[in-house]
């Protein structure tokens, strides 16, 4: 099945293009003190190594805004400044070479201050993401729409978009965040029909990696399946590198991202006679640095394993202390359980080194 991507206006954030027919971009946000340049650079580079394509930093004060200049010299992915309340921080970030801004015009309040930000961004062709959160709607919007709901979030976004459009600015990206998936989904579906601008999607404050991964997969996956979304962030409590990993896993599960290894493993049952969970983890760890798209199956039944995983490029099917290794559905080795993983990895690496599989 192919999803009918809804094409939006393409905008450039540094060298990364968001929107249009371009691949969906995975981004994250540092949790370091931005004023600590060394720690922030180290984390950004870790995120980049994990595949992160855009990274955002919090800018709570002028010192953090000024640190952007030093950070930019030591990283290789576009940097976005997250600004709240103080328009001067956005301007300082722009003067120090930021690639993109994330602002909530509603909490800056004064339109003349927003105008100053837009003028500086326009001079430098720097995009602005209008980030509307369910938790930061104006009281006027809440009163008008009888509470915090999808209609209120969309109305707030449209109000902010019009503010920027009236200033002849169209390098716009929009996000509508809520920790409640039904509200988030409805808001994006409504706004998607109203605007041409690319959409940044995600479930805000999703939580710890376990439940947060589930919430993010459900919310983000539901939008992507409808063709909605140009860039995404998985918001998890803890190491932001895990956000990037989960983001790509969501894209892979929908066949919207083809790089790297996809592990197919059966859930185990009473017929399983090998330590399948351990074997699957060993295979995953050994192959996680491979960028070429591969499907590798780790199955617990010699009888049904190859058939159930027939679309896999490589695989193991174990049973009764031994198992088979197969390649494109054909058996290439029969070995004791303790030798299966090592041999599988060897076969895959040799094939890749020889230019094919």
Short mmCIF file of C-alpha atoms in Angstrom, two decimals:
data_model
loop_
_atom_site.label_atom_id
_atom_site.label_comp_id
_atom_site.label_asym_id
_atom_site.label_seq_id
_atom_site.Cartn_x
_atom_site.Cartn_y
_atom_site.Cartn_z
CA UNK A 1 0.00 0.00 0.00
CA UNK A 2 1.25 3.48 -0.87
CA UNK A 3 0.07 6.50 1.11
CA UNK A 4 -1.13 9.52 -0.84
CA UNK A 5 1.14 12.22 0.55
CA UNK A 6 -0.58 15.58 0.70
CA UNK A 7 1.86 17.97 -0.93
CA UNK A 8 2.56 21.23 0.87
CA UNK A 9 4.76 24.24 0.14
CA UNK A 10 8.47 23.37 0.34
CA UNK A 11 10.68 25.46 2.62
CA UNK A 12 14.42 25.30 3.27
CA UNK A 13 15.81 25.06 6.80
CA UNK A 14 19.52 25.29 6.22
CA UNK A 15 20.20 22.62 3.61
CA UNK A 16 17.18 20.50 4.59
CA UNK A 17 14.00 20.90 2.53
CA UNK A 18 10.72 20.32 4.36
CA UNK A 19 7.52 19.80 2.38
CA UNK A 20 6.88 19.29 -1.30
CA UNK A 21 7.76 15.81 -2.54
CA UNK A 22 10.73 15.60 -0.20
CA UNK A 23 11.11 12.76 2.32
CA UNK A 24 9.58 13.24 5.74
CA UNK A 25 12.19 14.82 8.02
CA UNK A 26 12.94 13.45 11.51
CA UNK A 27 13.95 15.99 14.11
CA UNK A 28 14.59 16.23 17.84
CA UNK A 29 15.45 18.73 20.56
CA UNK A 30 18.40 18.90 22.92
CA UNK A 31 17.86 18.71 26.67
CA UNK A 32 21.18 20.34 27.55
CA UNK A 33 21.63 23.87 28.80
CA UNK A 34 22.14 25.72 25.51
CA UNK A 35 24.56 28.09 27.24
CA UNK A 36 26.82 25.07 27.76
CA UNK A 37 28.22 24.98 24.24
CA UNK A 38 30.36 21.87 24.72
CA UNK A 39 27.53 19.73 26.12
CA UNK A 40 25.04 21.00 23.55
CA UNK A 41 27.38 20.36 20.62
CA UNK A 42 28.15 16.88 21.93
CA UNK A 43 24.46 16.00 22.13
CA UNK A 44 23.67 17.49 18.72
CA UNK A 45 26.43 15.41 17.15
CA UNK A 46 25.07 12.29 18.88
CA UNK A 47 21.66 13.08 17.42
CA UNK A 48 23.18 13.60 13.97
CA UNK A 49 24.95 10.24 14.23
CA UNK A 50 21.55 8.65 14.94
CA UNK A 51 20.16 10.19 11.74
CA UNK A 52 18.53 13.35 13.12
CA UNK A 53 18.03 15.85 10.30
CA UNK A 54 16.98 18.97 12.22
CA UNK A 55 17.66 19.85 15.84
CA UNK A 56 16.06 22.43 18.09
CA UNK A 57 17.55 24.13 21.15
CA UNK A 58 15.83 26.01 23.95
CA UNK A 59 16.66 29.72 24.09
CA UNK A 60 15.55 30.97 27.52
CA UNK A 61 17.81 34.05 27.67
CA UNK A 62 20.25 36.25 25.73
CA UNK A 63 23.27 34.17 26.74
CA UNK A 64 21.66 31.08 25.18
CA UNK A 65 20.83 33.04 22.02
CA UNK A 66 24.42 34.23 21.74
CA UNK A 67 25.74 30.67 22.25
CA UNK A 68 24.14 29.73 18.93
CA UNK A 69 27.05 31.27 17.03
CA UNK A 70 29.61 29.01 18.71
CA UNK A 71 27.36 25.95 18.45
CA UNK A 72 26.81 26.45 14.71
CA UNK A 73 30.57 26.29 14.05
CA UNK A 74 30.78 22.74 15.44
CA UNK A 75 27.70 20.98 14.02
CA UNK A 76 26.62 19.79 10.59
CA UNK A 77 22.81 19.80 10.76
CA UNK A 78 20.42 22.78 10.72
CA UNK A 79 19.69 24.40 14.06
CA UNK A 80 16.33 25.79 15.19
CA UNK A 81 15.81 28.15 18.12
CA UNK A 82 12.84 27.54 20.42
CA UNK A 83 11.58 30.94 21.58
CA UNK A 84 8.88 31.88 24.07
CA UNK A 85 7.64 35.22 25.39
CA UNK A 86 10.64 37.47 24.62
CA UNK A 87 10.89 38.69 21.01
CA UNK A 88 14.45 39.90 21.64
CA UNK A 89 15.64 36.31 21.96
CA UNK A 90 14.38 35.51 18.46
CA UNK A 91 16.16 38.52 17.01
CA UNK A 92 19.39 37.66 18.83
CA UNK A 93 19.17 34.08 17.58
CA UNK A 94 18.76 35.38 14.04
CA UNK A 95 21.78 37.67 14.42
CA UNK A 96 23.82 34.69 15.62
CA UNK A 97 23.10 32.53 12.58
CA UNK A 98 20.13 30.33 13.47
CA UNK A 99 18.61 28.30 10.59
CA UNK A 100 15.03 28.35 11.81
CA UNK A 101 12.76 29.72 14.53
CA UNK A 102 10.00 28.11 16.51
CA UNK A 103 7.75 30.70 18.10
CA UNK A 104 4.26 30.88 19.53
CA UNK A 105 3.09 34.35 18.45
CA UNK A 106 0.35 34.14 21.05
CA UNK A 107 2.74 34.23 23.99
CA UNK A 108 4.75 37.09 22.51
CA UNK A 109 1.40 38.95 22.45
CA UNK A 110 2.33 42.35 21.05
CA UNK A 111 2.00 42.35 17.26
CA UNK A 112 4.64 45.01 16.75
CA UNK A 113 7.18 42.72 18.44
CA UNK A 114 6.18 39.81 16.18
CA UNK A 115 6.60 42.18 13.24
CA UNK A 116 10.21 42.87 14.27
CA UNK A 117 10.95 39.13 14.34
CA UNK A 118 9.35 38.59 10.95
CA UNK A 119 11.26 41.47 9.36
CA UNK A 120 14.60 40.05 10.52
CA UNK A 121 13.64 36.51 9.48
CA UNK A 122 12.51 37.74 6.08
CA UNK A 123 15.83 39.54 5.48
CA UNK A 124 17.70 36.28 6.11
CA UNK A 125 15.14 33.88 4.51
CA UNK A 126 14.80 32.06 7.82
CA UNK A 127 11.60 29.97 8.23
CA UNK A 128 9.36 30.29 11.25
CA UNK A 129 7.45 27.41 12.77
CA UNK A 130 4.21 28.49 14.39
CA UNK A 131 3.95 26.10 17.29
CA UNK A 132 0.51 25.96 18.89
CA UNK A 133 0.20 23.87 22.04
CA UNK A 134 -3.08 22.91 23.67
CA UNK A 135 -1.60 23.99 26.98
CA UNK A 136 -0.80 27.55 25.88
CA UNK A 137 -3.95 28.78 24.14
CA UNK A 138 -5.09 32.30 24.90
CA UNK A 139 -7.99 32.66 27.29
CA UNK A 140 -9.97 34.46 24.59
CA UNK A 141 -9.70 31.45 22.26
CA UNK A 142 -10.60 29.05 25.08
CA UNK A 143 -13.68 31.10 25.94
CA UNK A 144 -14.77 31.45 22.32
CA UNK A 145 -14.54 27.70 21.64
CA UNK A 146 -15.82 26.55 25.03
CA UNK A 147 -12.61 24.93 26.19
CA UNK A 148 -9.44 23.34 24.87
CA UNK A 149 -10.37 21.36 21.79
CA UNK A 150 -9.33 20.81 18.18
CA UNK A 151 -11.33 23.78 16.90
CA UNK A 152 -9.68 26.11 19.42
CA UNK A 153 -6.18 24.89 18.49
CA UNK A 154 -6.86 25.38 14.77
CA UNK A 155 -8.36 28.83 15.34
CA UNK A 156 -5.23 29.85 17.26
CA UNK A 157 -2.98 28.56 14.48
CA UNK A 158 -4.97 30.36 11.78
CA UNK A 159 -4.82 33.59 13.74
CA UNK A 160 -1.04 33.36 13.97
CA UNK A 161 -0.65 32.36 10.31
CA UNK A 162 -2.69 35.39 9.24
CA UNK A 163 -0.49 37.61 11.37
CA UNK A 164 2.60 36.43 9.47
CA UNK A 165 0.86 36.50 6.07
CA UNK A 166 -0.26 40.07 6.67
CA UNK A 167 3.43 40.88 7.06
CA UNK A 168 4.07 39.31 3.63
CA UNK A 169 5.89 36.34 5.16
CA UNK A 170 5.28 32.81 3.87
CA UNK A 171 8.29 30.75 5.03
CA UNK A 172 5.95 29.09 7.49
CA UNK A 173 5.75 25.66 9.09
CA UNK A 174 2.98 24.80 11.55
CA UNK A 175 2.55 22.37 14.44
CA UNK A 176 -0.53 21.66 16.54
CA UNK A 177 0.48 19.82 19.68
CA UNK A 178 -1.62 18.09 22.30
CA UNK A 179 -0.91 15.24 24.68
CA UNK A 180 -4.40 13.93 23.85
CA UNK A 181 -4.25 11.98 20.60
CA UNK A 182 -7.91 12.40 19.52
CA UNK A 183 -7.64 16.20 19.83
CA UNK A 184 -4.30 16.24 18.02
CA UNK A 185 -5.58 14.12 15.14
CA UNK A 186 -8.73 16.19 14.67
CA UNK A 187 -6.82 19.47 14.77
CA UNK A 188 -4.33 18.39 12.10
CA UNK A 189 -7.07 17.03 9.85
CA UNK A 190 -8.99 20.32 10.06
CA UNK A 191 -5.96 22.56 9.50
CA UNK A 192 -4.57 20.37 6.72
CA UNK A 193 -7.56 21.37 4.57
CA UNK A 194 -7.05 25.07 5.26
CA UNK A 195 -3.36 25.79 4.61
CA UNK A 196 -0.61 25.21 2.06
CA UNK A 197 2.23 25.23 4.60
CA UNK A 198 4.18 22.13 5.67
CA UNK A 199 3.12 20.47 8.89
CA UNK A 200 5.34 19.40 11.76
CA UNK A 201 3.60 16.53 13.57
CA UNK A 202 3.94 14.89 16.95
CA UNK A 203 2.27 14.07 20.24
CA UNK A 204 3.56 16.53 22.82
CA UNK A 205 4.62 15.35 26.27
CA UNK A 206 4.16 11.73 25.22
CA UNK A 207 5.95 10.52 28.35
CA UNK A 208 8.60 7.94 29.20
CA UNK A 209 10.00 5.81 26.34
CA UNK A 210 7.67 2.84 26.90
CA UNK A 211 4.21 4.41 26.83
CA UNK A 212 5.49 7.50 25.03
CA UNK A 213 6.62 5.39 22.10
CA UNK A 214 3.18 3.80 21.86
CA UNK A 215 1.38 7.17 22.01
CA UNK A 216 3.70 8.66 19.41
CA UNK A 217 3.40 5.69 17.06
CA UNK A 218 -0.39 5.81 17.26
CA UNK A 219 -0.71 9.58 16.81
CA UNK A 220 2.05 10.18 14.29
CA UNK A 221 1.32 6.95 12.42
CA UNK A 222 -2.37 7.79 12.07
CA UNK A 223 -1.53 11.15 10.46
CA UNK A 224 1.14 9.74 8.17
CA UNK A 225 -1.27 7.04 6.99
CA UNK A 226 -3.60 9.84 5.89
CA UNK A 227 -0.79 11.54 3.99
CA UNK A 228 -0.44 14.31 6.59
CA UNK A 229 2.98 15.40 7.83
CA UNK A 230 6.22 16.75 6.42
CA UNK A 231 8.46 16.57 9.48
CA UNK A 232 8.04 14.90 12.87
CA UNK A 233 9.35 14.77 16.38
CA UNK A 234 8.75 11.98 18.85
CA UNK A 235 8.64 13.70 22.26
CA UNK A 236 10.00 11.33 24.91
CA UNK A 237 11.25 11.93 28.44
CA UNK A 238 14.97 11.15 28.58
CA UNK A 239 17.75 10.77 26.02
CA UNK A 240 16.66 12.56 22.82
CA UNK A 241 18.58 10.05 20.69
CA UNK A 242 15.76 7.59 21.39
CA UNK A 243 13.33 10.10 19.84
CA UNK A 244 15.19 9.88 16.54
CA UNK A 245 15.33 6.09 16.63
CA UNK A 246 11.60 5.81 17.30
CA UNK A 247 10.84 8.39 14.61
CA UNK A 248 12.58 6.34 11.96
CA UNK A 249 10.96 3.15 13.25
CA UNK A 250 7.54 4.74 12.76
CA UNK A 251 8.45 5.74 9.20
CA UNK A 252 9.85 2.26 8.49
CA UNK A 253 6.70 0.57 9.77
CA UNK A 254 4.69 2.52 7.19
CA UNK A 255 7.33 1.91 4.49
CA UNK A 256 7.99 5.64 4.30
CA UNK A 257 11.69 5.21 5.06
CA UNK A 258 13.77 2.46 3.53
CA UNK A 259 17.27 2.86 4.96
CA UNK A 260 18.64 0.51 7.59
CA UNK A 261 17.73 -2.94 8.82
CA UNK A 262 14.18 -4.00 9.67
CA UNK A 263 14.07 -6.95 12.07
CA UNK A 264 11.13 -9.33 11.67
CA UNK A 265 10.71 -11.63 14.67
CA UNK A 266 7.89 -13.95 15.68
CA UNK A 267 6.27 -13.39 19.09
CA UNK A 268 7.21 -16.93 20.27
CA UNK A 269 4.84 -19.63 21.43
CA UNK A 270 4.93 -23.05 23.08
CA UNK A 271 6.64 -24.51 20.01
CA UNK A 272 9.68 -22.25 20.40
CA UNK A 273 12.73 -24.29 21.35
CA UNK A 274 15.50 -21.70 21.02
CA UNK A 275 16.25 -18.49 22.93
CA UNK A 276 14.58 -16.37 20.28
CA UNK A 277 14.50 -13.09 22.21
CA UNK A 278 18.26 -13.22 22.78
CA UNK A 279 18.95 -14.15 19.16
CA UNK A 280 16.78 -11.31 17.82
CA UNK A 281 18.52 -8.79 20.10
CA UNK A 282 21.96 -10.03 19.02
CA UNK A 283 21.03 -9.69 15.35
CA UNK A 284 19.56 -6.22 15.89
CA UNK A 285 22.65 -4.99 17.76
CA UNK A 286 25.05 -6.41 15.17
CA UNK A 287 23.25 -4.84 12.21
CA UNK A 288 22.08 -1.49 13.58
CA UNK A 289 24.86 0.47 11.86
CA UNK A 290 23.99 -0.84 8.40
CA UNK A 291 22.34 1.89 6.32
CA UNK A 292 21.34 -0.24 3.34
CA UNK A 293 17.67 -1.29 3.43
CA UNK A 294 17.47 -4.92 4.58
CA UNK A 295 14.73 -7.13 6.04
CA UNK A 296 16.10 -9.76 8.41
CA UNK A 297 13.86 -12.37 10.03
CA UNK A 298 14.48 -14.19 13.29
CA UNK A 299 11.89 -16.94 13.60
CA UNK A 300 11.33 -19.61 16.24
CA UNK A 301 9.94 -22.42 14.10
CA UNK A 302 11.93 -24.38 11.53
CA UNK A 303 8.77 -25.62 9.82
CA UNK A 304 6.97 -22.31 9.30
CA UNK A 305 9.76 -19.76 9.77
CA UNK A 306 11.04 -19.45 6.20
CA UNK A 307 7.52 -19.38 4.80
CA UNK A 308 6.29 -16.73 7.21
CA UNK A 309 9.34 -14.60 6.52
CA UNK A 310 9.59 -15.31 2.81
CA UNK A 311 9.85 -11.61 1.92
CA UNK A 312 12.89 -11.19 4.17
CA UNK A 313 16.32 -10.83 2.60
CA UNK A 314 17.95 -13.04 5.24
CA UNK A 315 16.81 -14.95 8.26
CA UNK A 316 17.12 -17.58 10.95
CA UNK A 317 14.53 -20.20 11.79
CA UNK A 318 15.42 -22.11 14.95
CA UNK A 319 14.04 -25.18 16.65
CA UNK A 320 15.14 -27.92 19.09
CA UNK A 321 18.58 -26.44 19.72
CA UNK A 322 19.45 -25.91 16.07
CA UNK A 323 18.18 -24.03 13.08
CA UNK A 324 18.52 -22.96 9.49
CA UNK A 325 19.83 -19.81 7.87
CA UNK A 326 18.01 -18.71 4.77
CA UNK A 327 18.59 -16.08 2.11
CA UNK A 328 15.76 -14.94 -0.15
CA UNK A 329 13.75 -17.95 1.05
CA UNK A 330 16.48 -20.48 0.20
CA UNK A 331 18.25 -22.50 2.93
CA UNK A 332 22.00 -21.75 2.94
CA UNK A 333 23.09 -23.39 6.22
CA UNK A 334 21.91 -25.73 9.00
CA UNK A 335 23.72 -25.16 12.29
CA UNK A 336 23.50 -25.57 16.09
CA UNK A 337 21.66 -22.77 17.87
CA UNK A 338 24.82 -21.19 19.31
CA UNK A 339 26.31 -20.72 15.82
CA UNK A 340 23.31 -19.30 14.01
CA UNK A 341 23.63 -15.59 14.79
CA UNK A 342 27.36 -15.40 14.15
CA UNK A 343 27.02 -17.18 10.81
CA UNK A 344 24.04 -15.05 9.73
CA UNK A 345 25.93 -11.83 10.46
CA UNK A 346 28.97 -13.12 8.59
CA UNK A 347 26.89 -13.97 5.50
CA UNK A 348 25.19 -10.56 5.48
CA UNK A 349 28.42 -8.62 5.91
CA UNK A 350 30.22 -10.62 3.23
CA UNK A 351 27.37 -10.01 0.79
CA UNK A 352 27.37 -6.28 1.50
CA UNK A 353 31.15 -6.06 1.12
CA UNK A 354 30.84 -7.80 -2.25
CA UNK A 355 28.35 -5.20 -3.42
CA UNK A 356 25.07 -7.06 -3.23
CA UNK A 357 22.76 -9.45 -1.48
#
